[in-house]
Coordinates of C-alpha atoms in Angstrom, one line a residue:
Chain A
X1019 CA 57.9 63.5 57.7
X1020 CA 61.1 65.1 56.5
X1021 CA 60.2 65.1 52.8
X1022 CA 57.8 67.6 51.2
X1023 CA 56.5 64.9 48.7
X1024 CA 57.4 61.5 47.2
X1025 CA 59.0 63.3 44.3
X1026 CA 61.2 65.2 46.8
X1027 CA 62.0 61.8 48.3
X1028 CA 63.0 60.1 45.1
X1029 CA 65.0 63.2 44.0
X1030 CA 67.2 63.0 47.1
X1031 CA 68.1 66.7 46.7
X1032 CA 69.3 66.1 43.2
X1033 CA 71.4 63.1 44.1
X1034 CA 68.9 60.4 43.5
X1035 CA 71.2 58.7 41.0
X1036 CA 74.0 58.2 43.5
X1037 CA 71.8 57.3 46.5
X1038 CA 69.5 54.9 44.6
X1039 CA 72.3 53.7 42.5
X1040 CA 73.9 52.4 45.7
X1041 CA 70.8 51.0 47.3
X1042 CA 69.5 49.2 44.3
X1043 CA 72.8 47.5 43.6
X1044 CA 73.0 46.4 47.1
X1045 CA 69.5 45.0 47.0
X1046 CA 70.2 43.2 43.7
X1047 CA 73.5 41.7 45.0
X1048 CA 72.0 40.4 48.2
X1049 CA 69.0 39.0 46.4
X1050 CA 71.2 37.2 43.9
X1051 CA 73.3 35.8 46.7
X1052 CA 70.3 34.4 48.5
X1053 CA 69.2 32.8 45.3
X1054 CA 72.6 31.4 44.5
X1055 CA 72.7 30.0 48.1
X1056 CA 69.3 28.2 47.5
X1057 CA 70.4 26.8 44.2
X1058 CA 73.7 25.4 45.6
X1059 CA 71.8 23.7 48.4
X1060 CA 69.4 22.1 45.9
X1061 CA 72.3 21.1 43.7
X1062 CA 74.1 19.6 46.7
X1063 CA 71.0 17.5 47.6
X1064 CA 70.8 16.3 43.9
X1065 CA 74.3 15.3 44.1
X1066 CA 73.7 13.1 47.1
X1067 CA 70.9 11.4 45.3
X1068 CA 73.0 10.8 42.2
X1069 CA 75.6 9.2 44.5
X1070 CA 73.0 7.0 46.0
X1071 CA 71.9 5.8 42.6
X1072 CA 75.5 5.1 41.7
X1073 CA 76.1 2.9 44.6
X1074 CA 72.7 1.1 44.4
X1075 CA 73.6 -0.5 41.2
Chain B
X460 CA 74.8 20.7 83.2
X461 CA 77.8 19.7 81.2
X462 CA 77.7 20.9 77.6
X463 CA 79.7 19.1 75.0
X464 CA 81.2 22.1 73.1
X465 CA 82.9 19.8 70.6
X466 CA 79.6 18.2 69.5
X467 CA 79.0 20.9 66.9
X468 CA 82.6 20.8 65.7
X469 CA 81.5 17.7 63.7
X470 CA 80.0 19.0 60.4
X471 CA 77.1 16.5 60.5
X472 CA 76.0 17.8 63.9
X473 CA 76.6 21.4 62.8
X474 CA 74.4 20.8 59.8
X475 CA 71.3 20.5 61.9
X476 CA 72.1 23.3 64.2
X477 CA 72.8 25.7 61.3
X478 CA 69.4 24.7 59.7
X479 CA 67.6 25.7 62.9
X480 CA 69.4 29.1 63.3
X481 CA 69.1 30.3 59.6
X482 CA 65.4 31.4 59.9
X483 CA 65.9 33.3 63.1
X484 CA 69.0 35.2 61.8
X485 CA 67.2 35.9 58.5
X486 CA 64.0 37.0 60.1
X487 CA 65.6 39.4 62.5
X488 CA 67.8 40.7 59.7
X489 CA 64.7 41.6 57.7
X490 CA 63.1 43.4 60.6
X491 CA 66.2 45.3 61.4
X492 CA 66.8 46.1 57.7
X493 CA 63.3 47.6 57.5
X494 CA 63.9 49.6 60.6
X495 CA 67.2 50.8 59.6
X496 CA 66.0 52.0 56.2
X497 CA 63.0 53.7 57.9
X498 CA 65.3 55.6 60.4
X499 CA 67.8 56.3 57.6
X500 CA 65.4 57.7 55.1
X501 CA 62.6 59.2 57.1
X502 CA 63.9 60.1 60.5
X503 CA 67.5 61.1 60.0
X504 CA 67.7 64.7 58.8
X505 CA 69.8 66.0 55.9
X506 CA 73.5 66.4 56.6
X507 CA 74.7 70.0 57.2
X508 CA 77.5 69.8 54.7
X509 CA 76.5 66.9 52.4
X510 CA 72.7 67.4 52.1
X511 CA 71.0 64.1 51.1
X512 CA 73.7 62.0 49.4
X513 CA 75.4 61.3 52.8
X514 CA 72.5 58.7 53.1
X515 CA 74.9 56.3 51.3
X516 CA 76.7 56.0 54.7
X517 CA 73.9 53.7 56.1
X518 CA 75.0 50.9 53.6
X519 CA 78.6 51.9 52.9
X520 CA 80.0 52.0 56.5
X521 CA 78.3 48.7 57.6
X522 CA 79.3 46.8 54.5
X523 CA 82.9 48.2 54.7
X524 CA 83.2 47.2 58.4
X525 CA 81.7 43.7 57.7
X526 CA 84.0 43.2 54.8
X527 CA 87.0 43.5 57.2
X528 CA 85.3 41.6 60.1
X529 CA 84.4 38.7 57.7
X530 CA 88.0 38.6 56.5
X531 CA 89.4 38.3 60.0
X532 CA 86.8 35.6 60.9
X533 CA 87.6 33.7 57.6
X534 CA 91.3 33.9 58.3
X535 CA 90.6 32.8 61.9
X536 CA 88.8 29.7 60.7
X537 CA 91.4 29.0 58.1
X538 CA 94.1 29.2 60.9
X539 CA 92.1 26.9 63.2
X540 CA 91.6 24.4 60.3
X541 CA 95.4 24.5 59.5
X542 CA 96.5 24.1 63.0
X543 CA 94.0 21.5 64.4
X544 CA 93.0 20.0 61.0
X545 CA 89.3 20.5 61.9
X546 CA 87.2 20.0 58.9
X547 CA 84.3 22.4 59.8
X548 CA 86.7 25.3 60.3
X549 CA 88.0 25.0 56.7
X550 CA 84.4 24.7 55.4
X551 CA 83.4 27.9 57.4
X552 CA 86.3 29.8 55.8
X553 CA 85.1 28.6 52.4
X554 CA 81.5 29.7 53.2
X555 CA 82.5 33.1 54.4
X556 CA 84.7 34.1 51.3
X557 CA 81.8 34.8 48.7
X558 CA 79.8 36.9 51.2
X559 CA 83.0 38.9 52.3
X560 CA 83.8 39.4 48.6
X561 CA 80.3 40.7 47.9
X562 CA 80.5 43.1 50.9
X563 CA 83.9 44.3 49.7
X564 CA 82.4 44.9 46.3
X565 CA 79.4 46.8 47.7
X566 CA 81.8 48.9 49.9
X567 CA 83.7 49.9 46.7
X568 CA 80.6 50.4 44.6
X569 CA 78.8 52.6 47.2
X570 CA 82.1 54.3 47.9
X571 CA 82.4 55.3 44.2
X572 CA 78.9 56.6 44.1
X573 CA 79.6 58.6 47.2
X574 CA 82.9 59.8 46.0
X575 CA 81.6 61.3 42.8
X576 CA 79.3 63.9 44.4
X577 CA 81.8 64.5 47.3
X578 CA 85.1 64.6 45.7
X579 CA 84.2 64.9 42.0
X580 CA 85.8 61.5 41.3
X581 CA 84.4 57.8 41.1
X582 CA 87.8 56.6 42.1
X583 CA 91.1 57.8 43.5
X584 CA 94.3 55.8 44.3
X585 CA 93.9 56.7 47.9
X586 CA 95.3 54.4 50.6
X587 CA 91.8 53.5 52.0
X588 CA 90.3 52.8 48.6
X589 CA 93.3 50.8 47.3
X590 CA 93.6 48.7 50.4
X591 CA 89.9 47.8 50.3
X592 CA 90.4 46.9 46.5
X593 CA 93.1 44.6 47.7
X594 CA 90.8 43.1 50.2
X595 CA 88.3 42.2 47.3
X596 CA 91.2 40.6 45.3
X597 CA 92.3 38.6 48.4
X598 CA 88.7 37.2 48.7
X599 CA 88.7 36.5 45.0
X600 CA 92.2 35.0 45.3
X601 CA 91.1 32.8 48.1
X602 CA 87.9 31.6 46.2
X603 CA 89.9 30.9 42.9
X604 CA 92.8 29.2 44.6
X605 CA 90.3 26.9 46.5
X606 CA 88.4 26.1 43.3
X607 CA 91.7 25.4 41.3
X608 CA 92.7 22.5 43.6
X609 CA 90.8 19.2 43.2
X610 CA 91.5 17.6 46.5
X611 CA 89.3 19.6 48.9
X612 CA 91.7 19.0 51.9
X613 CA 94.7 20.3 49.9
X614 CA 92.6 23.2 48.7
X615 CA 91.8 24.1 52.3
X616 CA 95.4 24.1 53.4
X617 CA 96.6 26.1 50.4
X618 CA 93.8 28.7 50.6
X619 CA 94.1 28.9 54.4
X620 CA 97.8 30.1 54.0
X621 CA 96.6 32.7 51.5
X622 CA 93.8 34.0 53.9
X623 CA 96.3 34.1 56.9
X624 CA 99.0 36.0 54.9
X625 CA 96.4 38.3 53.5
X626 CA 95.0 39.2 57.0
X627 CA 97.9 41.7 57.3
X628 CA 95.9 43.9 54.9
X629 CA 92.9 44.4 57.4
X630 CA 94.7 46.7 59.9
X631 CA 96.2 48.5 57.0
X632 CA 92.7 49.3 55.7
X633 CA 91.6 50.3 59.2
X634 CA 94.5 52.6 60.0
X635 CA 95.0 53.9 56.4
X636 CA 93.1 57.1 57.2
X637 CA 95.6 57.7 60.0
X638 CA 98.9 56.5 58.6
X639 CA 98.6 58.4 55.3
X640 CA 97.2 61.6 54.1
X641 CA 94.1 60.4 52.4
X642 CA 91.2 61.9 50.6
X643 CA 88.9 59.5 52.5
X644 CA 87.5 61.0 55.7
X645 CA 88.5 59.5 59.1
X646 CA 86.4 57.4 61.3
X647 CA 83.0 59.0 62.0
X648 CA 82.5 56.7 65.0
X649 CA 85.5 56.9 67.4
X650 CA 86.0 55.3 70.8
X651 CA 86.1 58.8 72.3
X652 CA 82.6 59.5 71.0
X653 CA 80.9 60.9 67.8
X654 CA 79.9 64.1 66.2
X655 CA 77.0 62.3 64.4
X656 CA 73.3 63.1 64.8
X657 CA 71.7 60.4 67.0
X658 CA 69.2 59.3 64.3
X659 CA 72.1 58.9 61.8
X660 CA 73.9 56.7 64.3
X661 CA 70.8 54.7 65.0
X662 CA 70.2 54.0 61.3
X663 CA 73.9 53.0 60.8
X664 CA 74.1 50.7 63.6
X665 CA 70.7 49.1 62.8
X666 CA 71.8 48.5 59.3
X667 CA 75.1 47.1 60.7
X668 CA 73.1 44.7 62.9
X669 CA 70.8 43.7 59.9
X670 CA 73.7 43.0 57.6
X671 CA 75.6 41.1 60.3
X672 CA 72.6 38.8 60.8
X673 CA 72.1 38.6 57.0
X674 CA 75.8 37.4 56.7
X675 CA 75.4 34.9 59.5
X676 CA 72.3 33.5 57.8
X677 CA 73.7 33.3 54.3
X678 CA 77.1 31.9 55.5
X679 CA 75.4 29.2 57.5
X680 CA 73.2 28.3 54.5
X681 CA 76.3 28.1 52.4
X682 CA 78.2 25.9 54.9
X683 CA 75.3 23.5 54.9
X684 CA 75.7 23.1 51.2
X685 CA 79.4 22.6 51.5
X686 CA 79.0 20.0 54.3
X687 CA 76.5 18.0 52.0
X688 CA 78.8 18.4 49.0
X689 CA 81.8 17.0 50.9
X690 CA 79.8 14.2 52.8
X691 CA 77.8 13.1 49.8
X692 CA 79.2 9.6 50.0
X693 CA 78.2 9.0 53.6
X694 CA 75.2 7.3 55.0
X695 CA 74.5 10.5 57.0
X696 CA 74.1 12.4 53.7
X697 CA 71.8 9.9 52.3
X698 CA 69.5 10.2 55.3
X699 CA 69.6 14.0 55.3
X700 CA 68.8 14.3 51.6
X701 CA 66.2 11.6 51.5

């Protein structure tokens, strides 16, 4: 273990704002992208269903 | 055994293949991500000069590399689509653009948060930073140009041209630290070897692999949606969505 304590870990030698500011935004961006990809796929499937209803009439 | 390499050039065949590959890429990505973060934060020691904030490197360098790699792959697919008129190539280019843009954004964001403690400035109009910013604008330009043209095939051709012309920017980013006197440091990893601590290298390359697999998974997921959107009038789409 290279850290004396968890407080030491979160502090990052006084640069916690920069380090965690980087990693938290990365995590947020990637999670939002995954969610957006899921939404787009569901929307695409819904579009196909709409198209089927259009042509069935 | 004869393999028909062109089978998966058909969007409808590729749709199924991509669907099978995504869970594998996503799963391995998660495992490598956890391993990379562990090595980066619990094994790699503090840097002799930069103390702890150098740890931004484990996300900054891989996303910067991938923002350039993804652009070249996107421009390559765009060129293929333009030359051979293959539909899947153009769809792949469209699927890569948003992920490339996000990686370019992350590269700039983490770079700013690293630049502040290292240089005392969030941003400087340095050759490396400016060319990476142009890369982000190229991605955004590609996306908005494609979205602004109603006919998808015409949109493919117009945005492909933009992607190809813009690819000249990628070697400029790469060599900017050599060509100009920049504030940005040179490459840490060189072909001739590196001065980096072995655990730092392991963390960086593990994160690079994790993000590469992540990009593959999310791009394949997006191209599946694009295939469905464009093929929605076909019998095939009705069966898939049923």
